[in-house]
Structures are given as structure tokens and as C-alpha cells.
Amino acid sequence: FSEDRLRINYLGSANLPTATDDGKDIIGGLTQRPKSLPPRYFYDEKGSQLFEQICELPEYYPTRTEAEILQQYAVDVAQFTGACELVELGSGSSTKTRLLLDAYENQGYPLRYVPIDVSGEILEESAKQLLLDYPKLKVQGQVGTYEHALSQLTPTPLPRRMIFFLGNSLGNFAPEQCDRFFEQITGLLAPGDYFLLGIDLQKPKEILEAAYNDSQGVTGAFNLNMLAHLNWRFQGNFDLDRFTHQAIYNQSESQIEMYLHCQETHVVRLASLDLTVEFQAGESMLTEISRKFNVEQMQHYLKGRGLNTVQAWTDTKQWFGLLLCQI
Ligand code: AVI
């Protein structure tokens, strides 16, 4: 592909296949009690593949429910926003993005897509496939963390920009992270620009817990893979066999909490971070929260940050929501 159609920018340490940093967040999480790990370390190449498998699981409803909403309303989104640059946070395989690209293409708008992901392999692969399938598309990818990649955005040649954050990835942020995230987003959007947000909605505990403790054990493998990722990235010696996966729904916080439980005493060394941590038998480590929202509360929250909802869509079961906001 010509440079005009495909440009991928590796931020941070460009020689690694996945965006990296100095591991400060790892040290912070492992030296806290209770221990925790940042969910972005799920997504090395293997983890991104496992996540794609999760999206296909019968119990994991978010992906297909959001896709259903997009199938129905992507045209409305495109008609609302007019021609705009599409910036996707956590683009992964860009599968749902196609529904948006189709809608913008059908309106006759120029297609300019800026995928942002921590995993370079999946971003590159999906960008190339998109370029084959959309001959008029231009892709300018950024491999890096959201914060870093967003700080590198250059002015768009199109009349507007729409940043979109699908799949309830916002739910993986704690409330303070969420606030900081929106400060950065609203700082980047020009008046009249758009933000499209996919949120998972509150629903019975049984449905939620089944979605995160699937019967094929893919979510368990995804959770454990974070330890394998830390082993290669930071020269560690986590013994994956000593840990088991569990996800519970914390009703009072409206969030799924995903844990790795250590079954036997374990001394872990992460050599390149010069860090040694001890795990006790029975100790739990939090690897992810996945918050579940309510459409009205989210609209209110966004409004407080200067983002006005122009339209909110949901599916027939009201399991998932899609909010189009304008600043
Ligand atoms: C990426 N994120 C929105 C997923 C979620 O549902 O919170 C990650 C995930 N974790 C376990 N299954 C899926």
C-alpha cells in the first residue's frame, strides 16, 4: 500500500510488537494489597486473539448485541455527523468498524480511519484487510496506549472528527480513570466534533457472570494469559498452573470483577523490573473490572463533561447502549 493510504505509527518502544512502557503500573499493582494488575496487559498478540474468541462465545453477548445496534443505526450515525474522520480507541480486529465504514461510504463521504490499539499485530493485519476491502479508505494507525496515541493526533483534513470507543471498554476504567479519560477526549475534540460510545447495561447477575465464566474456559485462558504476557515482557516466572480464574458480579458497584486466585504459595520474580513478589495460597489478585451502566446516568455524566447526547440507541432486550454525543 502507498504511504498515502497506510501509515502506522509505533509509539513507545517500537522494537516490541506491543506498545510498552516502563512497567510502573505493574510494580504499583503488585506491591498494593490486595494485589491487582492493569487490564491493558491482557492484550499481547495471544491475548488479542483470545479476546476475539471471547467475542464469539455464546455467553458473551456484548459484541453481538452492539453489532446488532450498529447494523441498524450506523446509517443514522453517519447522517448525524456528516463527513468525519473516524478515530477508534481499542480497534482490535476492527470488525464492528466495518458497519460504520459501510455507512459512511454509502453516504458518499471520504473514508479516513485512525485505529488505535496497544497490539501492533492485530492493528496492522486488520488495517491491511480493510484497505483491500475499501479501495477509497485511508488508514493512519497508532500503536500505543490510548493516552499516548491520543496525544499524537494531528489535525484532521476532514470537516469533523468522531472518536469512538465501542464494546464497553470504558467499563474497564475505574471512575477516576474515566474522569481523566474524558478530560483528554474533550480537550482533543473541536466544538461540533462527535464521540460515539458503546456501553454495557445493567442486567441480572446470572447473565453477567455466565458471560465472564464461559463454559469453554476461553475467558479463563484470557485472564491467565496476562501472566504469560508479563513473563515474556518483563522476564518473569509466573507459574500459570498455580492460578485459577474467577469472575463475580459485584452488585453494589455494578461491576464484574475478574480475579486470578493463587492456589499455592509462589514467589514471583520479574527480572527486568527488578521486582520480587510473594503470593500466599488462597490470595486473590484483581485483573479487571467491567462496569455496567445505565443510559440516563451515563448521559448525565457525559453532559457534566460537555458532551451532549444527540441520540442514544439500544437493542430490543436493552442489554447494550450506543450513545452519540457532540461537544
Ligand atoms: C474489552 N472489554 C470491554 C471486555 C469486557 O467485557 O470488559 C474484556 C473482557 N474481559 C473478559 N471478557 C471480556
Coordinates of C-alpha atoms in Angstrom, one line a residue, residues 86-283:
L86 CA -13.1 8.1 12.4
V87 CA -10.8 7.6 15.3
E88 CA -11.2 4.3 17.1
L89 CA -9.9 3.6 20.6
G90 CA -9.0 -0.1 21.1
S91 CA -9.7 -1.0 17.5
G92 CA -8.6 -4.7 17.8
S93 CA -9.9 -6.6 14.7
S94 CA -12.0 -3.6 13.5
T95 CA -14.9 -5.9 12.8
K96 CA -17.7 -3.6 14.0
T97 CA -15.9 -0.7 12.4
R98 CA -16.9 -2.1 9.1
L99 CA -20.5 -1.3 9.8
L100 CA -19.6 2.3 10.3
L101 CA -17.3 2.4 7.3
D102 CA -20.1 0.9 5.1
A103 CA -22.5 3.6 6.4
Y104 CA -20.0 6.5 5.7
E105 CA -19.2 5.0 2.3
N106 CA -22.9 4.8 1.4
Q107 CA -23.3 8.4 2.2
G108 CA -20.5 9.2 -0.2
Y109 CA -18.2 10.6 2.5
P110 CA -14.4 10.3 2.3
L111 CA -13.1 7.4 4.4
R112 CA -10.4 8.2 6.8
Y113 CA -9.8 5.9 9.7
V114 CA -7.4 6.2 12.7
P115 CA -7.3 2.9 14.6
I116 CA -5.6 3.0 18.0
D117 CA -4.6 -0.2 19.7
V118 CA -1.8 -1.5 22.1
S119 CA -1.4 -4.6 19.9
G120 CA 0.6 -3.9 16.7
E121 CA 0.0 -7.2 15.1
I122 CA -3.8 -7.1 15.2
L123 CA -3.9 -3.4 14.2
E124 CA -1.6 -4.0 11.1
E125 CA -3.4 -7.1 10.0
S126 CA -6.8 -5.6 10.2
A127 CA -5.7 -2.3 8.6
K128 CA -4.4 -4.2 5.6
Q129 CA -7.6 -6.2 5.2
L130 CA -9.7 -3.0 5.4
L131 CA -7.6 -1.3 2.7
L132 CA -8.3 -4.3 0.4
D133 CA -12.0 -4.2 1.1
Y134 CA -12.4 -0.4 1.0
P135 CA -10.5 0.9 -2.0
K136 CA -11.1 4.6 -1.1
L137 CA -10.1 4.2 2.5
K138 CA -7.0 5.9 4.1
V139 CA -5.7 4.4 7.4
Q140 CA -3.5 6.2 9.9
G141 CA -2.9 3.7 12.8
Q142 CA -1.3 4.4 16.1
V143 CA 0.1 1.5 18.2
G144 CA 0.2 2.6 21.8
T145 CA -1.8 3.3 24.9
Y146 CA -4.9 5.5 24.5
E147 CA -3.3 8.4 26.4
H148 CA -0.1 8.3 24.3
A149 CA -1.9 7.8 20.9
L150 CA -4.5 10.5 21.5
S151 CA -1.8 13.0 22.4
Q152 CA -0.2 12.3 19.0
L153 CA -3.4 13.1 16.9
T154 CA -2.7 15.6 14.2
P155 CA -5.4 18.0 12.8
T156 CA -7.8 16.2 10.5
P157 CA -8.3 17.3 6.9
L158 CA -12.0 16.4 7.2
P159 CA -14.7 18.8 8.4
R160 CA -15.1 16.9 11.7
R161 CA -13.7 14.2 13.8
M162 CA -15.6 11.4 15.6
I163 CA -13.7 9.5 18.3
F164 CA -15.4 6.2 19.1
F165 CA -15.0 3.8 21.9
L166 CA -17.0 0.6 21.5
G167 CA -17.6 -2.7 23.3
N168 CA -17.9 -1.2 26.8
S169 CA -14.1 -0.7 27.0
L170 CA -15.0 2.3 29.1
G171 CA -16.3 -0.1 31.7
N172 CA -12.7 -1.4 32.2
F173 CA -11.8 2.1 33.7
A174 CA -12.2 2.8 37.4
P175 CA -14.3 6.1 37.9
E176 CA -11.1 8.2 38.4
Q177 CA -9.6 6.8 35.2
C178 CA -12.8 7.5 33.5
D179 CA -12.7 11.2 34.6
R180 CA -9.2 11.6 33.4
F181 CA -10.0 9.9 30.1
F182 CA -12.8 12.3 29.4
E183 CA -10.6 15.3 30.2
Q184 CA -8.3 14.2 27.5
I185 CA -11.0 13.4 25.0
T186 CA -12.9 16.7 25.4
G187 CA -9.6 18.5 25.2
L188 CA -9.0 17.0 21.8
L189 CA -12.4 17.4 20.2
A190 CA -13.2 20.7 18.5
P191 CA -16.6 22.3 19.0
G192 CA -19.1 20.3 16.9
D193 CA -17.0 17.1 16.9
Y194 CA -18.5 13.8 17.9
F195 CA -17.9 11.0 20.4
L196 CA -19.6 7.6 20.0
L197 CA -19.7 5.3 23.0
G198 CA -20.8 1.7 23.4
I199 CA -21.9 0.8 26.9
D200 CA -22.9 -2.5 28.5
L201 CA -26.1 -2.1 30.6
Q202 CA -27.0 -3.4 34.0
K203 CA -28.8 -6.8 33.9
P204 CA -29.3 -9.9 36.0
K205 CA -26.3 -11.2 37.7
E206 CA -26.6 -14.7 36.2
I207 CA -26.4 -13.4 32.6
L208 CA -23.3 -11.3 33.5
E209 CA -21.5 -14.0 35.4
A210 CA -22.1 -16.5 32.7
A211 CA -20.6 -14.1 30.1
Y212 CA -17.3 -13.9 32.1
N213 CA -17.1 -17.5 33.3
D214 CA -17.8 -19.1 29.9
S215 CA -18.2 -22.9 29.7
Q216 CA -15.4 -23.4 27.2
G217 CA -12.9 -21.7 29.5
V218 CA -11.8 -19.1 27.0
T219 CA -12.2 -16.2 29.5
G220 CA -10.1 -18.2 31.9
A221 CA -7.3 -18.6 29.3
F222 CA -7.5 -14.9 28.5
N223 CA -7.2 -14.0 32.2
L224 CA -4.2 -16.4 32.7
N225 CA -2.5 -15.2 29.5
M226 CA -1.8 -11.9 31.3
L227 CA 0.7 -13.7 33.4
A228 CA 2.3 -15.3 30.3
H229 CA 2.5 -11.8 28.8
L230 CA 4.2 -10.4 31.9
N231 CA 6.6 -13.4 31.8
W232 CA 7.8 -12.5 28.3
R233 CA 7.7 -8.8 28.6
F234 CA 9.4 -8.4 32.0
Q235 CA 11.4 -11.7 32.2
G236 CA 9.1 -13.2 34.8
N237 CA 8.5 -16.6 36.2
F238 CA 4.7 -16.7 37.0
D239 CA 3.7 -20.3 37.1
L240 CA 0.3 -20.2 35.4
D241 CA -0.7 -23.6 36.8
R242 CA -0.8 -22.1 40.3
F243 CA -3.6 -19.7 39.4
T244 CA -7.3 -20.1 38.7
H245 CA -9.8 -17.7 37.0
Q246 CA -13.0 -16.4 38.6
A247 CA -15.3 -13.6 37.7
I248 CA -18.0 -12.3 40.1
Y249 CA -20.6 -9.6 39.7
N250 CA -20.3 -7.0 42.5
Q251 CA -23.9 -5.8 42.6
S252 CA -23.3 -2.7 44.8
E253 CA -20.6 -1.4 42.4
S254 CA -22.5 -2.7 39.3
Q255 CA -19.3 -4.3 38.0
I256 CA -17.9 -7.6 37.0
E257 CA -14.6 -8.2 38.9
M258 CA -12.2 -10.7 37.4
Y259 CA -9.7 -12.4 39.6
L260 CA -6.8 -14.8 39.5
H261 CA -6.7 -16.9 42.6
C262 CA -3.3 -18.2 43.7
Q263 CA -3.7 -21.8 44.9
E264 CA -0.2 -22.4 46.4
T265 CA 2.5 -20.1 47.8
H266 CA 4.5 -18.6 45.0
V267 CA 7.5 -16.3 44.8
V268 CA 7.5 -14.4 41.5
R269 CA 10.4 -12.5 40.1
L270 CA 10.0 -10.0 37.3
A271 CA 13.7 -9.6 36.5
S272 CA 13.6 -6.6 34.1
L273 CA 11.6 -4.7 36.7
D274 CA 13.8 -5.9 39.5
L275 CA 10.7 -6.9 41.4
T276 CA 10.1 -9.9 43.6
V277 CA 6.6 -10.5 45.0
E278 CA 5.2 -13.2 47.2
F279 CA 1.8 -14.8 46.8
Q280 CA 0.1 -16.7 49.6
A281 CA -2.0 -19.8 49.0
G282 CA -5.6 -18.5 48.6
E283 CA -4.6 -15.0 47.7

